[in-house]
mmCIF file of C-alpha atoms in Angstrom:
data_model
loop_
_atom_site.group_PDB
_atom_site.id
_atom_site.type_symbol
_atom_site.label_atom_id
_atom_site.label_comp_id
_atom_site.label_asym_id
_atom_site.label_seq_id
_atom_site.Cartn_x
_atom_site.Cartn_y
_atom_site.Cartn_z
ATOM 1 C CA MET A 1 61.432 109.635 54.172
ATOM 2 C CA ARG A 2 59.265 109.024 57.186
ATOM 3 C CA CYS A 3 56.335 111.349 57.934
ATOM 4 C CA PRO A 4 55.478 113.317 59.913
ATOM 5 C CA ARG A 5 58.914 114.793 60.548
ATOM 6 C CA ILE A 6 60.627 118.012 61.535
ATOM 7 C CA GLU A 7 63.642 119.014 59.486
ATOM 8 C CA VAL A 8 66.053 120.997 61.637
ATOM 9 C CA ASP A 9 68.806 123.052 60.027
ATOM 10 C CA LEU A 10 71.435 123.362 62.738
ATOM 11 C CA ARG A 11 73.530 125.741 60.629
ATOM 12 C CA LYS A 12 70.665 128.238 60.699
ATOM 13 C CA ILE A 13 70.290 127.861 64.462
ATOM 14 C CA ARG A 14 74.024 128.491 64.902
ATOM 15 C CA HIS A 15 73.741 131.523 62.635
ATOM 16 C CA ASN A 16 70.726 132.951 64.481
ATOM 17 C CA THR A 17 72.447 132.479 67.834
ATOM 18 C CA GLN A 18 75.656 134.076 66.590
ATOM 19 C CA THR A 19 73.777 137.035 65.102
ATOM 20 C CA ILE A 20 72.010 137.790 68.385
ATOM 21 C CA ALA A 21 75.019 137.007 70.612
ATOM 22 C CA GLU A 22 77.337 139.327 68.679
ATOM 23 C CA ARG A 23 74.845 142.203 68.675
ATOM 24 C CA LEU A 24 74.137 141.832 72.389
ATOM 25 C CA LYS A 25 77.812 141.466 73.279
ATOM 26 C CA ARG A 26 78.385 144.986 71.976
ATOM 27 C CA ARG A 27 75.742 146.105 74.494
ATOM 28 C CA GLY A 28 77.326 144.250 77.412
ATOM 29 C CA ILE A 29 74.660 141.517 77.450
ATOM 30 C CA HIS A 30 75.246 137.784 77.092
ATOM 31 C CA VAL A 31 72.804 135.201 75.769
ATOM 32 C CA THR A 32 71.399 132.347 77.822
ATOM 33 C CA ALA A 33 69.814 130.084 75.212
ATOM 34 C CA VAL A 34 66.439 128.604 76.153
ATOM 35 C CA THR A 35 65.902 125.025 74.968
ATOM 36 C CA LYS A 36 62.476 124.262 76.456
ATOM 37 C CA ALA A 37 60.617 124.557 73.114
ATOM 38 C CA VAL A 38 62.816 121.808 71.664
ATOM 39 C CA CYS A 39 62.544 119.598 74.765
ATOM 40 C CA GLY A 40 66.203 120.069 75.626
ATOM 41 C CA HIS A 41 67.328 118.471 72.350
ATOM 42 C CA PRO A 42 71.105 118.134 72.824
ATOM 43 C CA ALA A 43 72.116 118.669 69.178
ATOM 44 C CA ILE A 44 70.056 121.877 69.008
ATOM 45 C CA ALA A 45 71.494 123.002 72.353
ATOM 46 C CA ARG A 46 75.012 122.418 71.053
ATOM 47 C CA ALA A 47 74.244 124.469 67.953
ATOM 48 C CA MET A 48 73.190 127.330 70.230
ATOM 49 C CA LEU A 49 76.388 127.004 72.265
ATOM 50 C CA ASP A 50 78.479 126.858 69.097
ATOM 51 C CA GLY A 51 76.763 130.085 68.041
ATOM 52 C CA GLY A 52 77.935 131.905 71.141
ATOM 53 C CA ALA A 53 75.377 131.283 73.904
ATOM 54 C CA ALA A 54 76.989 131.595 77.318
ATOM 55 C CA GLY A 55 74.823 128.862 78.820
ATOM 56 C CA LEU A 56 71.466 127.127 78.608
ATOM 57 C CA ALA A 57 68.122 127.629 80.339
ATOM 58 C CA GLU A 58 65.394 125.043 80.747
ATOM 59 C CA GLY A 59 61.850 125.108 82.064
ATOM 60 C CA ARG A 60 61.668 121.400 82.853
ATOM 61 C CA LEU A 61 63.979 119.260 84.908
ATOM 62 C CA SER A 62 63.539 116.278 82.579
ATOM 63 C CA ASN A 63 65.000 118.329 79.721
ATOM 64 C CA ALA A 64 67.949 119.446 81.843
ATOM 65 C CA LYS A 65 68.620 115.804 82.708
ATOM 66 C CA ARG A 66 68.453 114.894 79.027
ATOM 67 C CA LEU A 67 71.145 117.477 78.285
ATOM 68 C CA ARG A 68 73.383 116.186 81.071
ATOM 69 C CA GLN A 69 72.919 112.565 79.986
ATOM 70 C CA ALA A 70 74.021 113.590 76.488
ATOM 71 C CA GLY A 71 77.249 115.017 77.872
ATOM 72 C CA VAL A 72 76.393 118.730 77.806
ATOM 73 C CA THR A 73 78.574 120.296 80.504
ATOM 74 C CA CYS A 74 77.849 124.038 80.213
ATOM 75 C CA PRO A 75 75.934 125.895 82.947
ATOM 76 C CA ILE A 76 72.206 125.097 82.921
ATOM 77 C CA THR A 77 69.681 127.258 84.751
ATOM 78 C CA LEU A 78 66.179 126.090 85.611
ATOM 79 C CA ILE A 79 63.931 129.030 84.725
ATOM 80 C CA ARG A 80 60.711 127.695 86.241
ATOM 81 C CA THR A 81 60.467 127.739 90.034
ATOM 82 C CA PRO A 82 61.609 124.266 91.175
ATOM 83 C CA MET A 83 59.105 121.840 92.629
ATOM 84 C CA LEU A 84 59.763 120.828 96.222
ATOM 85 C CA SER A 85 59.601 117.202 95.142
ATOM 86 C CA GLN A 86 62.535 117.706 92.737
ATOM 87 C CA VAL A 87 65.035 119.806 94.674
ATOM 88 C CA ASP A 88 67.714 117.101 94.937
ATOM 89 C CA ASP A 89 67.651 116.497 91.187
ATOM 90 C CA VAL A 90 67.571 120.242 90.456
ATOM 91 C CA VAL A 91 70.754 120.777 92.442
ATOM 92 C CA GLN A 92 72.389 117.825 90.702
ATOM 93 C CA ALA A 93 71.471 118.885 87.148
ATOM 94 C CA CYS A 94 71.466 122.691 87.302
ATOM 95 C CA GLU A 95 73.985 125.213 88.554
ATOM 96 C CA ALA A 96 71.255 127.715 89.344
ATOM 97 C CA SER A 97 67.503 128.205 89.342
ATOM 98 C CA TYR A 98 64.975 131.044 89.280
ATOM 99 C CA ASN A 99 63.000 131.244 92.498
ATOM 100 C CA THR A 100 60.094 133.063 94.132
ATOM 101 C CA GLU A 101 59.379 131.000 97.280
ATOM 102 C CA MET A 102 61.499 130.849 100.428
ATOM 103 C CA ALA A 103 60.265 127.335 101.222
ATOM 104 C CA VAL A 104 61.696 126.128 97.917
ATOM 105 C CA ILE A 105 64.967 128.029 98.403
ATOM 106 C CA ALA A 106 65.372 126.483 101.865
ATOM 107 C CA ALA A 107 64.801 123.012 100.408
ATOM 108 C CA LEU A 108 67.351 123.698 97.650
ATOM 109 C CA ALA A 109 69.836 124.829 100.299
ATOM 110 C CA ALA A 110 69.342 121.616 102.253
ATOM 111 C CA ALA A 111 69.718 119.532 99.092
ATOM 112 C CA ALA A 112 72.894 121.383 98.115
ATOM 113 C CA SER A 113 74.347 120.853 101.601
ATOM 114 C CA ARG A 114 73.635 117.130 101.328
ATOM 115 C CA GLN A 115 75.496 117.091 98.009
ATOM 116 C CA ASN A 116 78.406 119.197 99.307
ATOM 117 C CA THR A 117 77.813 121.931 96.759
ATOM 118 C CA VAL A 118 76.375 125.437 96.507
ATOM 119 C CA HIS A 119 73.337 126.174 94.327
ATOM 120 C CA GLY A 120 72.847 129.553 92.663
ATOM 121 C CA ILE A 121 69.605 131.441 93.344
ATOM 122 C CA ILE A 122 68.205 134.043 90.956
ATOM 123 C CA LEU A 123 65.198 135.857 92.387
ATOM 124 C CA MET A 124 62.429 136.451 89.843
ATOM 125 C CA VAL A 125 60.819 139.872 90.245
ATOM 126 C CA GLU A 126 57.232 140.717 89.281
ATOM 127 C CA MET A 127 57.531 143.604 86.809
ATOM 128 C CA GLY A 128 54.037 143.560 85.320
ATOM 129 C CA ASP A 129 53.604 140.308 83.383
ATOM 130 C CA GLN A 130 51.693 138.870 86.388
ATOM 131 C CA ARG A 131 52.913 135.342 85.902
ATOM 132 C CA GLU A 132 55.561 134.593 88.530
ATOM 133 C CA GLY A 133 57.686 136.901 90.630
ATOM 134 C CA ILE A 134 58.402 138.558 93.959
ATOM 135 C CA MET A 135 57.016 142.047 94.457
ATOM 136 C CA PRO A 136 59.874 144.564 94.095
ATOM 137 C CA HIS A 137 59.576 145.874 97.659
ATOM 138 C CA ASP A 138 60.132 142.327 99.007
ATOM 139 C CA VAL A 139 63.187 141.402 96.931
ATOM 140 C CA GLY A 140 65.776 142.965 99.250
ATOM 141 C CA HIS A 141 64.444 141.088 102.272
ATOM 142 C CA MET A 142 64.401 137.759 100.406
ATOM 143 C CA GLY A 143 67.871 138.445 99.071
ATOM 144 C CA GLN A 144 69.182 138.897 102.594
ATOM 145 C CA LEU A 145 67.621 135.603 103.667
ATOM 146 C CA VAL A 146 69.358 133.853 100.767
ATOM 147 C CA VAL A 147 72.716 135.442 101.620
ATOM 148 C CA ASP A 148 72.417 134.192 105.200
ATOM 149 C CA MET A 149 71.523 130.639 104.170
ATOM 150 C CA PRO A 150 74.246 127.972 103.776
ATOM 151 C CA GLY A 151 74.042 125.797 100.663
ATOM 152 C CA VAL A 152 72.855 128.562 98.328
ATOM 153 C CA THR A 153 74.282 131.803 96.976
ATOM 154 C CA LEU A 154 72.481 134.871 95.694
ATOM 155 C CA LYS A 155 73.508 134.872 92.037
ATOM 156 C CA GLY A 156 71.148 137.537 90.718
ATOM 157 C CA ILE A 157 67.695 138.826 89.932
ATOM 158 C CA GLY A 158 65.539 138.563 86.830
ATOM 159 C CA ALA A 159 62.244 139.606 85.294
ATOM 160 C CA ASN A 160 59.843 138.233 82.722
ATOM 161 C CA PHE A 161 57.806 139.989 80.040
ATOM 162 C CA ALA A 162 55.311 139.262 77.260
ATOM 163 C CA CYS A 163 54.391 135.756 78.415
ATOM 164 C CA LEU A 164 51.117 135.756 80.338
ATOM 165 C CA ASN A 165 49.767 139.225 79.634
ATOM 166 C CA GLY A 166 51.785 140.187 76.571
ATOM 167 C CA LEU A 167 53.299 143.172 78.368
ATOM 168 C CA ALA A 168 56.243 144.357 76.289
ATOM 169 C CA PRO A 169 59.369 145.427 78.170
ATOM 170 C CA THR A 170 60.132 149.141 78.137
ATOM 171 C CA ALA A 171 63.189 151.251 78.810
ATOM 172 C CA ALA A 172 61.516 152.431 82.027
ATOM 173 C CA LYS A 173 61.030 148.838 83.207
ATOM 174 C CA MET A 174 64.681 148.045 82.464
ATOM 175 C CA ARG A 175 65.836 151.102 84.384
ATOM 176 C CA ALA A 176 63.664 150.011 87.320
ATOM 177 C CA LEU A 177 65.196 146.519 87.271
ATOM 178 C CA SER A 178 68.707 147.989 87.181
ATOM 179 C CA ALA A 179 67.883 150.227 90.132
ATOM 180 C CA LEU A 180 66.496 147.243 92.016
ATOM 181 C CA ALA A 181 69.761 145.358 91.448
ATOM 182 C CA ASN A 182 71.636 148.265 93.011
ATOM 183 C CA ASP A 183 69.213 148.344 95.935
ATOM 184 C CA VAL A 184 69.594 144.608 96.573
ATOM 185 C CA GLU A 185 73.363 144.908 96.536
ATOM 186 C CA GLY A 186 73.206 147.829 98.936
ATOM 187 C CA ARG A 187 71.119 145.809 101.352
ATOM 188 C CA CYS A 188 72.662 142.353 100.941
ATOM 189 C CA GLY A 189 76.314 143.207 100.391
ATOM 190 C CA PRO A 190 77.582 140.769 97.731
ATOM 191 C CA PHE A 191 77.893 141.774 94.086
ATOM 192 C CA ILE A 192 75.009 140.460 91.978
ATOM 193 C CA GLU A 193 76.473 138.507 89.075
ATOM 194 C CA THR A 194 73.362 138.206 86.878
ATOM 195 C CA VAL A 195 70.660 140.754 86.105
ATOM 196 C CA SER A 196 68.455 138.983 83.568
ATOM 197 C CA GLY A 197 66.195 141.491 81.851
ATOM 198 C CA GLY A 198 63.839 139.020 80.189
ATOM 199 C CA ASN A 199 63.450 137.004 77.014
ATOM 200 C CA SER A 200 63.238 137.354 73.233
ATOM 201 C CA ALA A 201 60.663 140.121 73.651
ATOM 202 C CA ASN A 202 63.468 142.314 75.045
ATOM 203 C CA LEU A 203 65.459 142.337 71.809
ATOM 204 C CA PRO A 204 63.947 145.539 70.329
ATOM 205 C CA TRP A 205 64.959 147.325 73.538
ATOM 206 C CA ALA A 206 68.372 145.642 73.666
ATOM 207 C CA PHE A 207 69.150 146.452 70.026
ATOM 208 C CA GLY A 208 68.094 150.072 70.515
ATOM 209 C CA ALA A 209 69.930 153.148 71.718
ATOM 210 C CA CYS A 210 68.794 153.154 75.365
ATOM 211 C CA ALA A 211 71.398 152.545 78.038
ATOM 212 C CA THR A 212 71.358 148.916 79.220
ATOM 213 C CA GLY A 213 72.203 149.778 82.833
ATOM 214 C CA ARG A 214 72.802 146.677 84.961
ATOM 215 C CA ILE A 215 71.075 144.298 82.537
ATOM 216 C CA ASN A 216 73.719 141.773 81.460
ATOM 217 C CA ASP A 217 71.699 138.694 80.483
ATOM 218 C CA LEU A 218 68.735 137.814 78.283
ATOM 219 C CA ARG A 219 67.087 134.395 78.059
ATOM 220 C CA ILE A 220 66.611 133.848 74.325
ATOM 221 C CA GLY A 221 64.655 130.954 72.810
ATOM 222 C CA GLU A 222 62.011 131.935 70.266
ATOM 223 C CA ALA A 223 64.167 134.513 68.465
ATOM 224 C CA ILE A 224 66.980 132.004 67.970
ATOM 225 C CA LEU A 225 64.748 129.142 66.898
ATOM 226 C CA LEU A 226 62.353 131.065 64.638
ATOM 227 C CA GLY A 227 64.169 134.296 63.844
ATOM 228 C CA VAL A 228 61.222 136.512 64.810
ATOM 229 C CA ASP A 229 60.179 139.133 67.327
ATOM 230 C CA PRO A 230 57.658 137.225 69.499
ATOM 231 C CA ILE A 231 55.484 140.295 70.048
ATOM 232 C CA THR A 232 55.075 141.427 66.425
ATOM 233 C CA GLY A 233 55.919 138.193 64.621
ATOM 234 C CA ASP A 234 58.211 140.179 62.324
ATOM 235 C CA GLN A 235 61.454 138.688 61.073
ATOM 236 C CA ILE A 236 64.571 139.951 62.849
ATOM 237 C CA GLY A 237 67.071 141.372 60.381
ATOM 238 C CA GLY A 238 69.753 138.910 59.324
ATOM 239 C CA MET A 239 67.958 135.922 60.875
ATOM 240 C CA TYR A 240 66.537 132.738 59.387
ATOM 241 C CA ARG A 241 62.839 131.976 59.906
ATOM 242 C CA ASP A 242 63.010 128.455 58.490
ATOM 243 C CA ALA A 243 65.406 126.581 60.758
ATOM 244 C CA PHE A 244 62.483 124.212 61.484
ATOM 245 C CA THR A 245 60.156 122.721 58.861
ATOM 246 C CA LEU A 246 57.260 120.394 59.645
ATOM 247 C CA VAL A 247 56.561 117.845 56.893
ATOM 248 C CA ALA A 248 53.252 115.937 56.764
ATOM 249 C CA GLU A 249 51.853 113.379 54.317
ATOM 250 C CA VAL A 250 48.585 113.536 52.362
ATOM 251 C CA ILE A 251 46.320 110.563 53.112
ATOM 252 C CA GLU A 252 43.150 111.632 51.276
ATOM 253 C CA THR A 253 42.271 113.999 48.450
ATOM 254 C CA ASP A 254 38.848 114.686 46.958
ATOM 255 C CA ALA A 255 36.538 117.465 45.815
ATOM 256 C CA LYS A 256 34.117 117.500 48.759
ATOM 257 C CA SER A 257 32.671 120.816 49.804
ATOM 258 C CA VAL A 258 34.949 122.484 52.317
ATOM 259 C CA HIS A 259 31.895 123.110 54.515
ATOM 260 C CA PRO A 260 30.024 119.814 54.894
ATOM 261 C CA SER A 261 26.688 120.182 56.632
ATOM 262 C CA MET A 262 27.133 118.472 59.969
ATOM 263 C CA SER A 263 26.941 119.223 63.650
ATOM 264 C CA ASN A 264 30.037 119.166 65.776
ATOM 265 C CA ALA A 265 29.305 116.560 68.415
ATOM 266 C CA ASP A 266 32.680 116.838 70.138
ATOM 267 C CA HIS A 267 33.161 120.310 71.548
ATOM 268 C CA THR A 268 36.620 119.413 72.859
ATOM 269 C CA LEU A 269 37.986 119.383 69.307
ATOM 270 C CA ALA A 270 37.922 122.936 68.057
ATOM 271 C CA ARG A 271 37.168 123.230 64.345
ATOM 272 C CA ILE A 272 39.174 126.046 62.861
ATOM 273 C CA ARG A 273 37.244 127.601 59.950
ATOM 274 C CA LEU A 274 39.330 130.040 57.975
ATOM 275 C CA VAL A 275 37.711 129.710 54.516
ATOM 276 C CA SER A 276 34.547 131.161 53.111
ATOM 277 C CA ALA A 277 31.452 128.974 52.924
ATOM 278 C CA ASN A 278 31.202 129.398 49.145
ATOM 279 C CA LEU A 279 34.787 128.507 48.292
ATOM 280 C CA LYS A 280 35.032 125.516 45.951
ATOM 281 C CA THR A 281 38.341 123.784 46.075
ATOM 282 C CA THR A 282 39.939 120.381 46.505
ATOM 283 C CA ARG A 283 39.992 119.161 50.055
ATOM 284 C CA ILE A 284 42.980 117.156 51.273
ATOM 285 C CA ILE A 285 43.672 115.442 54.578
ATOM 286 C CA LEU A 286 47.114 115.109 56.114
ATOM 287 C CA ALA A 287 48.162 112.594 58.763
ATOM 288 C CA ILE A 288 48.783 115.057 61.553
ATOM 289 C CA GLY A 289 46.521 116.734 64.093
ATOM 290 C CA HIS A 290 46.049 118.319 67.498
ATOM 291 C CA GLN A 291 48.032 115.531 69.171
ATOM 292 C CA ASP A 292 51.041 116.527 67.082
ATOM 293 C CA THR A 293 51.002 120.312 66.842
ATOM 294 C CA ASP A 294 48.966 123.517 67.043
ATOM 295 C CA ALA A 295 47.138 123.649 63.708
ATOM 296 C CA ALA A 296 46.488 127.383 64.041
ATOM 297 C CA GLY A 297 50.233 127.925 64.431
ATOM 298 C CA LEU A 298 51.138 126.491 61.017
ATOM 299 C CA SER A 299 51.930 128.764 58.101
ATOM 300 C CA MET A 300 49.989 127.478 55.102
ATOM 301 C CA PRO A 301 51.936 127.074 51.822
ATOM 302 C CA PRO A 302 50.732 129.228 48.885
ATOM 303 C CA GLU A 303 47.445 128.085 47.283
ATOM 304 C CA ASN A 304 46.455 126.258 50.488
ATOM 305 C CA THR A 305 44.006 127.240 53.246
ATOM 306 C CA LEU A 306 43.412 125.687 56.636
ATOM 307 C CA ILE A 307 39.907 124.244 56.997
ATOM 308 C CA GLY A 308 40.208 122.534 60.357
ATOM 309 C CA ALA A 309 41.839 119.893 62.491
ATOM 310 C CA THR A 310 40.943 117.049 64.816
ATOM 311 C CA SER A 311 43.150 114.905 67.027
ATOM 312 C CA ASP A 312 44.948 113.191 64.143
ATOM 313 C CA HIS A 313 43.708 114.826 60.898
ATOM 314 C CA LEU A 314 44.606 118.158 59.320
ATOM 315 C CA VAL A 315 42.090 119.246 56.669
ATOM 316 C CA ILE A 316 43.230 121.746 54.049
ATOM 317 C CA GLY A 317 41.640 123.332 51.012
ATOM 318 C CA THR A 318 44.038 123.459 48.074
ATOM 319 C CA LYS A 319 44.246 124.675 44.490
ATOM 320 C CA ASP A 320 47.414 122.659 43.887
ATOM 321 C CA ALA A 321 46.355 119.969 41.392
ATOM 322 C CA ALA A 322 49.662 118.121 41.794
ATOM 323 C CA LEU A 323 48.909 117.035 45.356
ATOM 324 C CA CYS A 324 47.883 113.384 45.639
ATOM 325 C CA VAL A 325 47.871 110.617 48.221
ATOM 326 C CA GLY A 326 51.442 110.147 49.401
ATOM 327 C CA SER A 327 52.464 113.720 48.612
ATOM 328 C CA GLU A 328 54.256 115.735 51.266
ATOM 329 C CA MET A 329 53.352 119.220 52.439
ATOM 330 C CA ARG A 330 55.814 121.479 54.261
ATOM 331 C CA PHE A 331 54.932 124.022 56.952
ATOM 332 C CA GLN A 332 56.722 126.702 58.906
ATOM 333 C CA MET A 333 55.641 126.856 62.536
ATOM 334 C CA ARG A 334 55.019 129.525 65.109
ATOM 335 C CA TYR A 335 56.363 128.994 68.613
ATOM 336 C CA GLY A 336 53.413 127.073 70.080
ATOM 337 C CA ALA A 337 53.233 124.763 67.080
ATOM 338 C CA LEU A 338 56.974 124.088 67.239
ATOM 339 C CA MET A 339 56.868 123.378 70.964
ATOM 340 C CA ARG A 340 54.051 120.858 70.622
ATOM 341 C CA ALA A 341 55.535 119.195 67.532
ATOM 342 C CA MET A 342 58.945 118.729 69.147
ATOM 343 C CA ALA A 343 57.259 116.952 72.066
ATOM 344 C CA ALA A 344 55.068 114.708 69.895
ATOM 345 C CA PRO A 345 56.310 111.091 70.084
ATOM 346 C CA ASP A 346 55.295 110.187 66.517
ATOM 347 C CA ILE A 347 57.203 112.986 64.793
ATOM 348 C CA GLN A 348 60.691 112.139 63.592
ATOM 349 C CA ILE A 349 63.487 114.690 63.965
ATOM 350 C CA ASN A 350 65.857 115.040 60.998
ATOM 351 C CA LEU A 351 69.011 117.069 61.614
ATOM 352 C CA ARG A 352 70.752 118.902 58.787
ATOM 353 C CA ASN A 353 74.223 120.478 58.816
ATOM 354 C CA ASP A 354 75.091 118.780 62.080
ATOM 355 C CA ARG A 355 78.523 118.348 63.549
ATOM 356 C CA PRO A 356 80.227 114.955 62.961
ATOM 357 C CA ALA A 357 77.833 112.032 63.112
ATOM 358 C CA SER A 358 79.589 110.483 66.119
ATOM 359 C CA ILE A 359 78.766 113.587 68.188
ATOM 360 C CA ALA A 360 75.241 113.916 66.869
ATOM 361 C CA ASN A 361 74.420 110.269 67.524
ATOM 362 C CA LYS A 362 75.586 110.723 71.099
ATOM 363 C CA ALA A 363 73.452 113.833 71.403
ATOM 364 C CA HIS A 364 69.951 112.539 70.898
ATOM 365 C CA GLY A 365 68.000 111.331 73.871
ATOM 366 C CA PRO A 366 65.468 108.540 74.296
ATOM 367 C CA GLY A 367 61.884 108.640 73.101
ATOM 368 C CA LYS A 368 62.376 110.604 69.890
ATOM 369 C CA HIS A 369 63.351 109.350 66.430
ATOM 370 C CA LEU A 370 66.415 111.103 64.996
ATOM 371 C CA VAL A 371 67.885 110.899 61.516
ATOM 372 C CA LEU A 372 71.003 112.629 60.193
ATOM 373 C CA VAL A 373 70.684 113.910 56.622
#
């Protein structure tokens, strides 16, 4: 089979989605599945929907368009603040979007009016992650402006955690967001449909015993795709960690010292050194590098140690005598490595346990090799 490639087990993605969706449903929370790490891959999105996701969320308009072009008709929410230059396309491709700027909301309203539709606005609140968001004391005022604006409707509010500053969500933060939803309703009048408490980092709170309050939505990507808590990296009970496997091919094997004496002339290519200077082992090179994935985000197979990476070479120290030129090595990936690998144009995507081939063939978009196995 062609290398490098990512083997995607859609059955495991469906299972992970179903496991989370069923547990959250008992807590009055539905799942909005986030597809940005897989570049809006339609077959993966459908597996999430089959597993019980109520809708999809995307960070990039191009991915939302890819889903629509593949025939995905469920609600799609743009979770990054729209660019002014894209408002017409955002309204066309997405039922709703997360917003923090009145200038953007006004442009979305004008675009929706031109298209004879109404676009949903979810106001993102700054709750401590310090990435994007409106300060809590300003949300009511902005909500009122949205309510008074034709072409848009105030659909809800949301918050984000554990992205920029790694701030984990707490029960106190969730209570504050619930209270803010009540305050916005009291000021603006209409019932707020969506109170989105955050992302995969919220699952320990959501699976716990604390009251969920007004929180009725979580945007889940990493936990579904990788089966882990993004803060601790621990496996979530009952979830698969190996829905995605990166496969790379060995192109050189020899017994050179793992620490050749040389200066690093190119400081833009970080050399990751995770082995001791005195370790004697066989060095192998695989045909994959920084252009394809995050080398530090790969889980090394047993008996193998990461030495370093450049743009298109991955250098590994191994004690596996069976590895030779042409051999394949398989890796599990952390979130950053998966995200970069799914976007790499030279990596083939192989789908396993897909729905009927006629649907799957319709599902894949341009620019990425896809094979059904």
